[in-house]
Amino acid sequence: EDHIVFALAGNQNCGKTTLFNQLTGSNQHVGNFPGVTVDRKSGMIKGYPGTEVVDLPGIYSLSPYTSEEIVSRQFILEEKPSAIINIIDATNIERNLYLTMQLLELNVPIVIALNMMDEMTGNGGSVLINEMEEILQVPVIPTSAAKNQGVEELAEHAVRIARLGETHGRVDFCNPKDHNGAVHRAIHGIMSLVGDHAEAAGIPVRFAVTKLIEGDPLVTKALALTENEEEMVEKITCQMEEECGMDRSAAMADMRYTFIRRLCHQTVIKPKESKERIR
Ligand code: GDP
Ligand code: K
Ligand code: MG
């Protein structure tokens, strides 16, 4: 009865097409996203009638600067999929998690497919899956899409979180102890200023705030702030820049990478350091 739609999101080359093919088998449909020439491939997850997984273009960020990024954002914000399957290349985990940080701001249930695990473990690396799940508050399923390993477990988890509508616990990626608290103060200040606008526009507030700080023109327009509120946002943002010594884009990137570095330090044993590592 219910139609469950999944967005499959990840960086280029993380194995998205391979995973999509494993999940859907030969049952696929190719069209276009509205207004652009980016392919819209979708298909039913094998064994789960009433499901549809949409293969989003490979992206590194949810910025509004390429048609791939805009298409992915619009799909998630406007078509409101039941859940996101976020595929990550385990051999390039820090870079891949940069997108995850932004997807986690979206108030949509997420399951992470930690792909290329065969390559990662083949070189002596490993990931502490339970610890990673606990820190991110989302299910993390190790997969090797090219070997069809972990794919059924991933499908099970994806369908379960979509049916439950389970959004992850609210993880605050911004630690008040970093950047002398400047970034944390700015985020929370702007959050209380624009919260009602974000709700009215149907944009998750946390996503709205980080994008507003980054100067994202699409989010800025959609929020329809008053002139006075826009001035306040600018003032708070300038103060943040002064206090943390970084420009606004660098401050947001640094917030995400600081969280990612800590997460990886606690959960990832890289191939070359696996022997001598002490926790
Ligand atoms: P996409 O750009 O994200 O769609 O990535 P592809 O699905 O095209 O995969 C990129 C390359 O990685 C291909 O050569 C795949 O065969 C390979 N690949 C995909 N998944 C895995 C995996 O789990 N393990 C390994 N070793 N290779 C994989
Ligand atoms: K590869
Ligand atoms: Mg592909």
Coordinates of C-alpha atoms and ligand atoms in Angstrom, one line a residue:
E1 CA 0.0 0.0 0.0
D2 CA 2.5 2.6 1.1
H3 CA 5.1 3.5 -1.5
I4 CA 8.6 3.8 0.1
V5 CA 11.1 5.9 -1.7
F6 CA 14.8 5.9 -1.0
A7 CA 17.4 8.4 -2.1
L8 CA 20.7 6.7 -2.8
A9 CA 23.4 9.4 -2.2
G10 CA 27.1 9.4 -2.2
N11 CA 30.4 10.8 -3.7
Q12 CA 31.4 9.8 -7.2
N13 CA 33.3 6.5 -7.4
C14 CA 32.1 5.1 -4.0
G15 CA 30.3 2.2 -5.7
K16 CA 26.9 3.8 -6.0
T17 CA 26.0 2.4 -9.4
T18 CA 27.3 -1.1 -8.4
L19 CA 25.2 -1.0 -5.2
F20 CA 22.1 0.4 -7.1
N21 CA 22.4 -2.5 -9.5
Q22 CA 22.7 -5.1 -6.7
L23 CA 19.7 -3.6 -4.8
T24 CA 17.4 -3.4 -7.8
G25 CA 18.6 -6.2 -10.1
S26 CA 17.5 -5.7 -13.7
N27 CA 14.3 -3.8 -12.6
Q28 CA 15.3 -0.2 -13.5
H29 CA 13.8 2.8 -15.0
V30 CA 15.8 5.7 -16.5
G31 CA 14.4 9.2 -16.9
N32 CA 15.4 12.8 -16.1
F33 CA 15.2 15.0 -13.1
P34 CA 13.0 18.0 -13.8
G35 CA 14.7 20.9 -15.7
V36 CA 18.1 19.3 -16.1
T37 CA 19.8 16.6 -18.2
V38 CA 20.9 14.6 -15.2
D39 CA 19.7 11.0 -15.5
R40 CA 17.1 9.9 -12.9
K41 CA 17.6 6.1 -12.5
S42 CA 15.2 4.3 -10.2
G43 CA 14.1 0.8 -9.4
M44 CA 12.4 -1.4 -6.9
I45 CA 14.6 -3.1 -4.2
K46 CA 14.6 -6.8 -5.0
G47 CA 12.2 -8.7 -2.6
Y48 CA 10.5 -5.5 -1.4
P49 CA 7.4 -4.7 -3.5
G50 CA 6.3 -1.1 -3.0
T51 CA 9.8 0.3 -2.7
E52 CA 11.7 2.5 -5.1
V53 CA 15.3 3.6 -4.8
V54 CA 16.4 6.7 -6.7
D55 CA 20.1 6.9 -7.7
L56 CA 21.1 10.5 -7.1
P57 CA 24.1 12.0 -8.9
G58 CA 27.5 11.5 -7.3
I59 CA 28.2 14.6 -5.2
Y60 CA 30.7 15.7 -2.5
S61 CA 28.6 18.4 -0.9
L62 CA 25.0 19.8 -0.8
S63 CA 26.1 23.2 -2.1
P64 CA 24.0 24.9 -4.7
Y65 CA 26.7 25.3 -7.3
T66 CA 26.4 22.4 -9.7
S67 CA 23.3 20.9 -11.3
E68 CA 24.2 17.5 -9.6
E69 CA 24.1 19.2 -6.2
I70 CA 20.9 21.1 -6.9
V71 CA 19.1 18.1 -8.2
S72 CA 20.1 16.0 -5.1
R73 CA 19.1 18.8 -2.7
Q74 CA 15.8 19.4 -4.4
F75 CA 15.0 15.8 -4.5
I76 CA 15.6 15.3 -0.8
L77 CA 14.0 18.6 0.3
E78 CA 11.0 18.7 -2.0
E79 CA 10.2 15.1 -3.0
K80 CA 10.8 14.1 0.6
P81 CA 12.0 10.5 0.3
S82 CA 11.1 8.1 3.1
A83 CA 14.8 7.5 3.8
I84 CA 18.3 8.2 2.5
I85 CA 20.8 5.4 1.8
N86 CA 24.1 7.2 2.1
I87 CA 26.9 5.1 0.5
I88 CA 30.5 5.9 1.7
D89 CA 33.8 4.6 0.3
A90 CA 35.5 3.1 3.4
T91 CA 38.9 3.5 1.8
N92 CA 38.3 7.3 1.6
I93 CA 36.2 7.7 4.6
E94 CA 37.0 11.2 5.8
R95 CA 36.3 12.9 2.5
N96 CA 33.1 10.8 2.0
L97 CA 31.8 11.7 5.4
Y98 CA 31.7 15.4 4.5
L99 CA 28.5 14.8 2.6
T100 CA 27.1 12.7 5.4
M101 CA 27.5 15.6 7.8
Q102 CA 25.2 17.6 5.6
L103 CA 22.7 14.8 5.0
L104 CA 22.4 14.3 8.7
E105 CA 21.1 17.8 9.0
L106 CA 18.1 17.0 6.9
N107 CA 15.7 15.3 9.4
V108 CA 15.3 12.3 7.0
P109 CA 15.9 8.7 8.3
I110 CA 19.4 7.6 7.1
V111 CA 21.2 4.3 6.8
I112 CA 24.9 4.3 5.9
A113 CA 26.3 1.7 3.6
L114 CA 30.0 1.6 4.4
N115 CA 31.2 0.2 1.0
M116 CA 34.5 -1.1 -0.3
M117 CA 35.0 -3.0 3.0
D118 CA 36.7 -5.8 1.1
E119 CA 39.4 -3.4 0.0
M120 CA 39.6 -1.8 3.4
T121 CA 39.9 -5.1 5.4
G122 CA 42.0 -6.7 2.7
N123 CA 44.7 -4.2 3.5
G124 CA 44.5 -4.8 7.2
G125 CA 42.2 -1.9 8.1
S126 CA 38.9 -2.1 10.0
V127 CA 36.1 0.0 11.3
L128 CA 34.5 -0.2 14.8
I129 CA 30.9 -0.3 13.4
N130 CA 29.0 -0.2 16.7
E131 CA 31.0 2.8 17.9
M132 CA 30.4 4.6 14.7
E133 CA 26.7 3.9 14.9
E134 CA 26.6 5.2 18.4
I135 CA 28.4 8.5 17.5
L136 CA 26.3 9.1 14.4
Q137 CA 23.1 7.7 15.8
V138 CA 22.3 5.9 12.5
P139 CA 22.7 2.3 11.3
V140 CA 26.0 1.6 9.6
I141 CA 26.1 -1.5 7.4
P142 CA 29.5 -2.7 6.0
T143 CA 29.1 -3.6 2.3
S144 CA 31.2 -4.8 -0.6
A145 CA 28.8 -4.0 -3.4
A146 CA 31.1 -5.5 -6.1
K147 CA 31.0 -8.8 -4.2
N148 CA 27.3 -8.5 -3.3
Q149 CA 28.2 -8.6 0.4
G150 CA 26.1 -6.9 3.0
V151 CA 23.5 -5.7 0.4
E152 CA 20.6 -7.8 1.8
E153 CA 21.3 -6.6 5.3
L154 CA 21.4 -3.0 4.0
A155 CA 18.1 -3.5 2.3
E156 CA 16.5 -4.9 5.5
H157 CA 17.8 -1.9 7.6
A158 CA 16.8 0.6 5.0
V159 CA 13.2 -0.7 4.7
R160 CA 13.0 -0.9 8.5
I161 CA 14.1 2.7 9.2
A162 CA 11.8 4.0 6.4
R163 CA 8.8 2.2 7.7
L164 CA 9.5 3.4 11.3
G165 CA 10.2 6.9 10.0
E166 CA 13.1 6.8 12.4
T167 CA 15.2 9.9 12.3
H168 CA 18.5 9.7 14.1
G169 CA 19.0 11.3 17.5
R170 CA 20.0 14.9 17.2
V171 CA 23.7 14.9 17.1
D172 CA 25.2 18.4 17.5
F173 CA 28.3 18.3 15.2
C174 CA 29.4 21.6 16.6
N175 CA 31.3 21.3 19.8
P176 CA 31.2 24.4 22.0
K177 CA 34.8 23.7 23.0
D178 CA 36.1 24.2 19.4
H179 CA 36.8 27.6 17.9
N180 CA 36.5 29.3 21.3
G181 CA 32.8 28.5 21.0
A182 CA 32.4 31.1 18.2
V183 CA 30.9 28.7 15.6
H184 CA 28.6 27.1 18.2
R185 CA 27.3 30.5 19.3
A186 CA 26.7 31.7 15.8
I187 CA 24.8 28.5 14.8
H188 CA 22.6 28.6 17.8
G189 CA 22.0 32.3 17.6
I190 CA 20.9 32.1 14.0
M191 CA 18.9 29.0 14.7
S192 CA 16.6 30.8 17.1
L193 CA 16.4 33.8 14.7
V194 CA 15.3 31.8 11.6
G195 CA 13.7 28.8 13.1
D196 CA 10.1 29.8 12.3
H197 CA 11.1 30.8 8.7
A198 CA 12.7 27.4 8.2
E199 CA 9.7 25.6 9.5
A200 CA 7.4 27.7 7.2
A201 CA 9.6 27.0 4.2
G202 CA 9.8 23.3 5.0
I203 CA 13.6 23.3 5.3
P204 CA 15.2 21.5 8.2
V205 CA 16.4 24.3 10.5
R206 CA 19.9 22.9 11.1
F207 CA 20.5 22.6 7.4
A208 CA 19.0 26.1 6.8
V209 CA 21.4 27.6 9.4
T210 CA 24.7 26.2 8.1
K211 CA 23.7 27.0 4.5
L212 CA 22.7 30.5 5.5
I213 CA 26.1 31.0 7.1
E214 CA 27.7 29.7 3.9
G215 CA 25.8 32.3 2.0
D216 CA 23.8 29.8 0.0
P217 CA 21.5 32.0 -2.2
L218 CA 18.8 29.3 -2.7
V219 CA 18.3 28.8 1.0
T220 CA 18.5 32.5 1.7
K221 CA 15.7 33.2 -0.8
A222 CA 13.5 30.3 0.4
L223 CA 13.6 31.5 4.0
A224 CA 12.2 34.9 3.1
L225 CA 13.8 36.7 6.1
T226 CA 12.9 40.3 6.8
E227 CA 15.6 42.9 6.1
N228 CA 16.2 43.2 9.8
E229 CA 16.7 39.5 10.3
E230 CA 19.1 39.4 7.3
E231 CA 21.1 42.1 8.9
M232 CA 21.2 40.2 12.2
V233 CA 22.4 37.0 10.4
E234 CA 25.1 39.0 8.7
K235 CA 26.1 40.6 12.0
I236 CA 26.3 37.2 13.8
T237 CA 28.2 35.7 10.9
C238 CA 30.8 38.5 10.8
Q239 CA 31.3 38.2 14.6
M240 CA 31.9 34.5 14.2
E241 CA 34.5 35.1 11.5
E242 CA 36.3 37.6 13.7
E243 CA 36.2 35.4 16.7
C244 CA 37.4 32.2 15.0
G245 CA 39.7 33.8 12.5
M246 CA 38.2 32.0 9.5
D247 CA 35.9 33.1 6.8
R248 CA 32.3 31.7 6.9
S249 CA 32.8 28.9 4.4
A250 CA 36.0 27.8 6.0
A251 CA 34.4 27.9 9.4
M252 CA 31.6 25.5 8.3
A253 CA 34.0 23.2 6.6
D254 CA 36.2 23.2 9.6
M255 CA 33.3 22.4 11.9
R256 CA 32.4 19.3 9.8
Y257 CA 36.0 18.1 9.4
T258 CA 36.7 18.6 13.1
F259 CA 33.8 16.3 13.9
I260 CA 34.9 13.8 11.2
R261 CA 38.5 13.7 12.4
R262 CA 37.3 12.9 15.9
L263 CA 34.9 10.3 14.7
C264 CA 37.6 8.6 12.6
H265 CA 40.1 8.7 15.3
Q266 CA 37.7 6.8 17.6
T267 CA 36.4 4.3 15.0
V268 CA 38.7 3.8 12.0
I269 CA 41.8 1.7 12.0
K270 CA 43.6 2.6 8.8
P271 CA 45.3 -0.2 6.9
K272 CA 48.9 1.0 7.5
E273 CA 48.4 1.8 11.2
S274 CA 46.4 -1.3 12.2
K275 CA 49.3 -3.0 14.0
E276 CA 50.8 -0.3 16.1
R277 CA 47.5 1.5 16.9
I278 CA 46.7 1.9 20.6
R279 CA 43.2 3.0 21.6
Ligands
GDP1 P1 29.9 5.2 -8.6 O1 30.7 6.3 -9.4 O2 29.7 5.6 -7.2 O3 28.7 4.9 -9.3 O4 30.8 3.9 -8.6 P2 30.8 2.5 -9.4 O5 29.6 1.7 -9.0 O6 30.9 2.9 -10.9 O7 32.1 1.8 -8.9 C1 33.4 2.4 -9.1 C2 34.4 1.3 -9.1 O8 34.5 0.7 -7.8 C3 34.0 0.1 -10.1 O9 35.2 -0.3 -10.6 C4 33.4 -0.9 -9.1 O10 33.5 -2.2 -9.7 C5 34.2 -0.7 -7.9 N1 33.5 -1.1 -6.7 C6 32.2 -0.9 -6.3 N2 31.9 -1.4 -5.1 C7 33.0 -2.0 -4.7 C8 33.3 -2.8 -3.5 O11 32.5 -2.9 -2.6 N3 34.6 -3.2 -3.4 C9 35.5 -3.0 -4.4 N4 36.7 -3.6 -4.2 N5 35.2 -2.4 -5.5 C10 34.0 -1.9 -5.7
K2 K 38.1 1.9 -6.7
MG3 MG 27.7 5.8 -10.9

